[in-house]
Amino acid sequence: MAMDALLDLPQLRTFYTLAQVGSFTACARRLGRTQSAVSHAMAKLEDLAGVLLLDRRSRGLDLTEEGRRLYQACEQAFTTLDAAAEDLKRHQTQARGRLRVGATVEFGSSILMRHMQPFLAANPDLEIDFTLSQDLLAPLLRDDLDLVIDCVEHPLPVLKKAPLFRETYVVACAPAFRKAHRLRVPADLSRCPVLSLDKAGAWWNRFLVAVPDRDQPHLDRFIAVNHVRAMIHAAAEGMGALLVPRYSVLEELERGDLVALFPSIRPTEDRFSIYQKKVKAAQEKQKLLTRYLQSLSPAEFGS
Amino acid sequence: MAMDALLDLPQLRTFYTLAQVGSFTACARRLGRTQSAVSHAMAKLEDLAGVLLLDRRSRGLDLTEEGRRLYQACEQAFTTLDAAAEDLKRHQTQARGRLRVGATVEFGSSILMRHMQPFLAANPDLEIDFTLSQDLLAPLLRDDLDLVIDCVEHPLPVLKKAPLFRETYVVACAPAFRKAHRLRVPADLSRCPVLSLDKAGAWWNRFLVAVPDRDQPHLDRFIAVNHVRAMIHAAAEGMGALLVPRYSVLEELERGDLVALFPSIRPTEDRFSIYQKKVKAAQEKQKLLTRYLQSLSPAEFGS
DNA sequence: CATAGCCATGAATTATATTCATGTCTCATG
DNA sequence: CATGAGACATGAATATAATTCATGGCTATG
């Protein structure tokens, strides 16, 4: 018996995650893909299996009888494999030496720093420096940095790029602010102050390009605040509307300190990647950090 | 913990097969890929794992300590998944109706027929007709056939193509024949009779194109035999050299009735595919047969 | 009944795996 | 030893598959 290409492994993995989180969209976020990708994958899996695995009728997504059986098998199998993979990692050579890491200011200060501790602990002989800055490419090229996490594209042949995660943005403001300014559509922003990371307001472009022409607001009352956390506090106090990475205001949205505006408008996303010089990317310490970062994104970063 | 893209599933599957069969080349054959593909896959897996999994020093390919542990996990996981997949198949709807299958004469008569019994037994309400012929495309297009297994390319937009397996060819003759004609290099074939499926000798082209110019034989003593099995018997009796699919003479080679000639020359391979009209490929009975055939190739077909 | 959330889908694109065409190395053999 | 066959590696080209993009449909909800 051949029994080989009976089921597609990556699709099974997606199915497993989907069954755990209970929604295509959530599964996509967890895996760092789009909802569409998950949908396509499940369609193919069901086609290959020849049976429906998901019950899409009800809210909240059920598994069919067959789906449930398959899920149990997945659980056992993937638990085993993950444990084995974990095990492999443990026996990896520890890195030594020094590693100079660069990252964007917002990402570096809020997200990156909160997740480096386990890596540092696992590699006590590795000295790591962090440099948070807007300009990361130049220092990387002149070897002042070894590894850089950035959201702007650097398509240079000497650089190796490894995708990390995707960052989505939201427009939000204090609930009272929305009432006061009667914010219904993007055009309503014309009348009210908006918080921007830069004085010129270029910060808002990622939002504006996603707004259809007839709804375009004419933003002119900018309040410049060159610090994301500060912007968030200002917005919560009702100083203006803001545009920020979704992850940075999850708590505020949860608590109701801020409300999301215009949910149907999706500002352009940032794709964060790891950049390294190809020659140095082969070094054990750089590979180790790369793998570590990739292992926790996007579930930890994304949102 | 994310624990997701830690190890690549398809590569793990390859690793598992590789460990079972003990050789890159054999693993490739089993999976219907090239040796190169297996090599690339294992290189990537080891890179991702950060540890060597294979011990390439000795003959016969060992696993390292880490490799052995990983293998055990794979065994458990894939056994589970395969069982679940098996299970899914069992509960598939049986096909009903009629299915008219076409195939090339040699493949159809020798291989296909030997593997259809389980499928027929599993689908008692399905009538299947087999048509073995050289010309398969025309009947398929005019709906005299529903599904066709062929080794010539039919790149038509109305047809759906599903790869099945790869067929390799060997040149062989009786041991005594080799001695008698002192067959050392392809050019030596000029002096002796060769068996051909057609009178003109076009049959031998797949061999000739693989021979470097300076070794080109000038074949002219053709013995035409329009039946592969008959050709094999003729060759075993020392009537001439023959060119046939490897699988068709495995036993003869094993027993020593025939010996392979010029092992360094690799005649062009045939890639067998299933062709169906796209509109009809969606029918349950056609999908069922397609999946069945794919599930037993190439391990059963290939060689 | 307009909207937001959730999933499906076809076409275009991107990423990835595979092949092709070599090269290297080792083992067996005359 | 020289030679050739077998087995694996490797870089570039290519084929294949996965993913995104840009939609559209459906269903609850206020």
XYZ file of C-alpha atoms in Angstrom, chain A residues 9-297:
289
model
C 0.051 17.734 5.670
C 0.149 21.549 5.718
C -3.582 21.613 5.098
C -4.099 19.239 7.978
C -2.118 21.542 10.187
C -4.350 24.405 9.142
C -7.393 22.281 9.820
C -6.089 21.480 13.263
C -5.558 25.121 14.112
C -8.910 26.037 12.637
C -10.669 23.484 14.787
C -8.941 24.858 17.836
C -9.760 28.506 17.319
C -13.170 27.989 15.783
C -13.114 30.599 13.049
C -11.481 31.011 9.671
C -10.519 34.574 10.386
C -9.009 33.830 13.771
C -7.181 30.833 12.367
C -5.757 33.012 9.637
C -4.512 35.557 12.131
C -2.984 32.869 14.263
C -1.125 31.419 11.327
C -0.186 34.744 9.858
C -2.150 34.222 6.660
C -5.259 35.732 5.214
C -8.736 34.377 5.707
C -8.758 33.577 2.038
C -5.775 31.288 2.381
C -7.453 29.299 5.120
C -10.614 29.041 3.085
C -8.764 27.766 0.034
C -6.834 25.286 2.127
C -9.920 23.842 3.757
C -11.712 23.617 0.438
C -8.824 21.605 -0.952
C -8.590 19.393 2.092
C -12.268 18.565 1.975
C -12.022 17.891 -1.720
C -9.102 15.570 -1.167
C -10.767 13.844 1.730
C -13.949 13.492 -0.255
C -16.002 14.401 2.795
C -17.168 17.595 4.404
C -15.172 18.211 7.546
C -16.655 21.504 8.649
C -20.212 22.408 9.425
C -20.594 25.986 8.261
C -24.270 26.394 8.949
C -24.263 27.481 12.517
C -22.509 30.447 14.024
C -19.238 29.471 15.505
C -18.246 26.663 13.137
C -18.748 23.031 14.051
C -16.925 19.953 12.916
C -18.763 17.179 11.200
C -18.542 13.665 12.524
C -15.662 12.928 10.154
C -14.058 16.224 11.048
C -14.100 15.350 14.693
C -12.391 12.040 14.094
C -9.781 13.672 11.950
C -9.231 16.313 14.571
C -8.454 13.726 17.187
C -5.884 12.124 14.955
C -4.363 15.529 14.256
C -4.182 16.300 17.914
C -2.259 13.171 18.664
C 0.015 13.443 15.654
C 0.881 17.108 15.903
C 1.381 16.961 19.629
C 3.917 14.230 19.032
C 5.675 16.079 16.250
C 5.748 19.377 18.091
C 7.201 17.705 21.131
C 9.894 16.147 18.974
C 10.645 19.496 17.386
C 10.820 21.157 20.786
C 13.197 18.455 21.826
C 15.420 19.109 18.853
C 15.609 22.791 19.676
C 16.714 22.095 23.181
C 19.749 20.244 22.017
C 20.811 22.946 19.693
C 24.164 24.514 20.200
C 23.972 27.627 22.289
C 25.097 30.759 20.582
C 28.081 32.755 21.800
C 29.468 36.135 20.941
C 27.689 39.368 20.231
C 24.671 40.200 18.164
C 23.614 43.732 17.314
C 19.916 43.861 16.618
C 18.051 46.763 15.066
C 14.312 47.379 15.015
C 11.785 50.105 14.430
C 11.091 52.231 17.463
C 7.473 51.282 18.088
C 7.857 47.602 17.420
C 11.123 47.367 19.259
C 10.044 49.135 22.393
C 6.623 47.612 22.798
C 6.707 44.136 21.306
C 10.216 42.953 20.781
C 11.448 43.789 24.239
C 8.602 41.894 25.814
C 9.599 38.662 24.131
C 13.362 38.562 24.227
C 13.805 37.364 27.781
C 13.429 33.626 27.080
C 15.956 33.859 24.302
C 18.451 35.740 26.430
C 18.024 33.249 29.223
C 18.608 30.367 26.841
C 21.791 31.957 25.527
C 23.645 33.405 28.494
C 26.881 33.622 26.536
C 25.393 35.781 23.855
C 25.594 39.540 24.251
C 22.791 41.339 22.500
C 22.576 45.049 21.766
C 19.361 46.655 20.611
C 19.212 49.737 18.473
C 15.789 51.240 17.879
C 15.784 53.695 15.038
C 14.031 54.809 11.877
C 17.074 54.269 9.761
C 18.060 50.641 9.909
C 19.240 49.884 6.428
C 22.385 52.020 6.491
C 23.758 50.636 9.767
C 23.019 47.123 8.557
C 24.911 47.652 5.336
C 27.912 49.197 7.026
C 27.951 46.326 9.553
C 27.028 48.412 12.551
C 24.092 46.044 12.936
C 23.921 42.314 12.306
C 20.189 41.759 12.095
C 17.386 44.204 11.562
C 13.615 44.016 11.938
C 11.944 46.473 9.645
C 8.692 47.087 7.862
C 9.991 48.802 4.756
C 11.086 46.783 1.775
C 14.812 46.417 1.174
C 15.113 44.394 -2.011
C 18.901 44.243 -2.117
C 20.687 41.157 -3.408
C 23.178 41.176 -0.531
C 20.369 40.985 2.004
C 18.433 37.952 3.082
C 14.835 38.633 3.988
C 12.725 36.444 6.260
C 9.061 37.330 6.764
C 8.083 37.842 10.374
C 4.517 39.041 10.756
C 1.918 41.446 9.500
C 0.772 44.502 11.377
C -2.724 45.877 10.938
C -3.760 49.394 11.855
C -6.918 50.888 13.326
C -8.358 54.350 13.564
C -9.759 55.004 17.012
C -10.750 57.703 19.473
C -12.373 58.128 22.861
C -16.100 57.295 22.908
C -16.970 60.828 24.017
C -14.881 62.248 21.217
C -16.835 60.292 18.651
C -20.121 61.631 19.962
C -18.881 65.201 20.190
C -17.679 65.235 16.599
C -20.411 62.977 15.190
C -17.907 60.672 13.503
C -19.804 58.420 11.101
C -17.761 58.354 7.921
C -14.119 59.170 7.188
C -15.079 62.575 5.745
C -16.213 63.625 9.215
C -12.593 63.673 10.301
C -12.198 66.973 8.420
C -13.746 68.830 11.274
C -11.683 67.456 14.120
C -8.154 67.171 15.481
C -6.137 64.082 14.646
C -3.015 62.794 16.346
C -0.045 62.159 14.118
C 3.429 60.847 14.658
C 4.791 63.538 12.343
C 3.828 67.162 11.967
C 3.050 66.968 8.259
C 0.509 64.242 8.781
C 2.111 61.793 6.390
C 1.454 59.243 9.117
C -2.193 59.187 8.034
C -1.483 58.273 4.449
C -1.823 54.558 5.080
C -5.368 55.285 6.141
C -6.211 57.850 3.468
C -5.237 55.618 0.557
C -7.772 53.061 1.741
C -10.635 55.565 1.765
C -12.755 55.869 -1.389
C -12.489 59.265 -3.072
C -15.916 60.572 -2.176
C -15.359 59.907 1.527
C -11.934 61.523 1.649
C -11.525 63.739 4.716
C -9.456 66.900 4.491
C -7.178 66.548 7.482
C -5.566 69.777 8.652
C -5.788 69.946 12.408
C -2.817 67.732 13.249
C -1.523 67.271 16.753
C 1.978 65.900 16.443
C 3.117 63.457 19.127
C 6.323 61.606 18.350
C 5.597 58.668 20.604
C 2.951 56.039 20.060
C 2.177 55.340 23.702
C 1.791 59.055 24.341
C -0.550 59.334 21.367
C -2.719 56.601 22.800
C -3.006 58.317 26.153
C -3.821 61.584 24.431
C -6.549 59.933 22.411
C -8.006 58.253 25.459
C -8.303 61.722 27.014
C -10.281 62.866 24.014
C -7.587 65.002 22.417
C -8.168 63.593 18.958
C -8.498 60.582 16.704
C -5.487 58.380 16.185
C -4.117 55.785 13.811
C -2.061 53.040 15.423
C -1.096 49.404 15.141
C -3.973 47.333 16.370
C -1.915 45.387 18.867
C -0.905 48.589 20.657
C -4.481 49.447 21.633
C -5.993 46.039 22.223
C -6.464 46.706 25.911
C -7.927 50.163 25.415
C -10.415 48.811 22.898
C -11.270 45.976 25.236
C -11.874 48.314 28.180
C -13.779 50.826 26.112
C -11.261 53.639 26.631
C -11.075 53.812 22.873
C -13.470 52.784 20.136
C -12.523 51.680 16.647
C -13.694 53.960 13.861
C -14.779 53.047 10.325
C -14.229 49.290 10.623
C -14.923 48.807 6.937
C -11.830 50.809 5.986
C -8.686 48.691 6.120
C -5.513 50.785 6.213
C -2.564 49.259 4.413
C -0.736 46.705 6.500
C 2.917 46.654 7.388
C 4.836 43.501 6.725
C 7.683 43.142 9.154
C 10.670 41.175 8.019
C 14.067 40.210 9.321
C 16.926 41.465 7.195
C 20.468 40.181 7.433
C 23.454 40.228 5.179
C 23.435 36.934 3.354
C 26.997 36.108 4.311
C 26.329 36.617 7.997
C 22.880 35.038 8.009
C 24.582 31.658 7.969
C 26.138 32.256 11.390
C 24.686 30.091 14.093
C 23.794 32.969 16.390
C 21.882 34.769 13.664
C 20.037 31.674 12.550
C 19.150 30.952 16.145
C 17.629 34.357 16.740
C 15.834 34.268 13.418
C 14.284 30.938 14.244
C 13.332 32.138 17.680
C 11.588 35.224 16.366
C 9.792 33.271 13.707
C 8.688 30.695 16.237
C 6.788 33.245 18.273
C 5.317 35.238 15.477
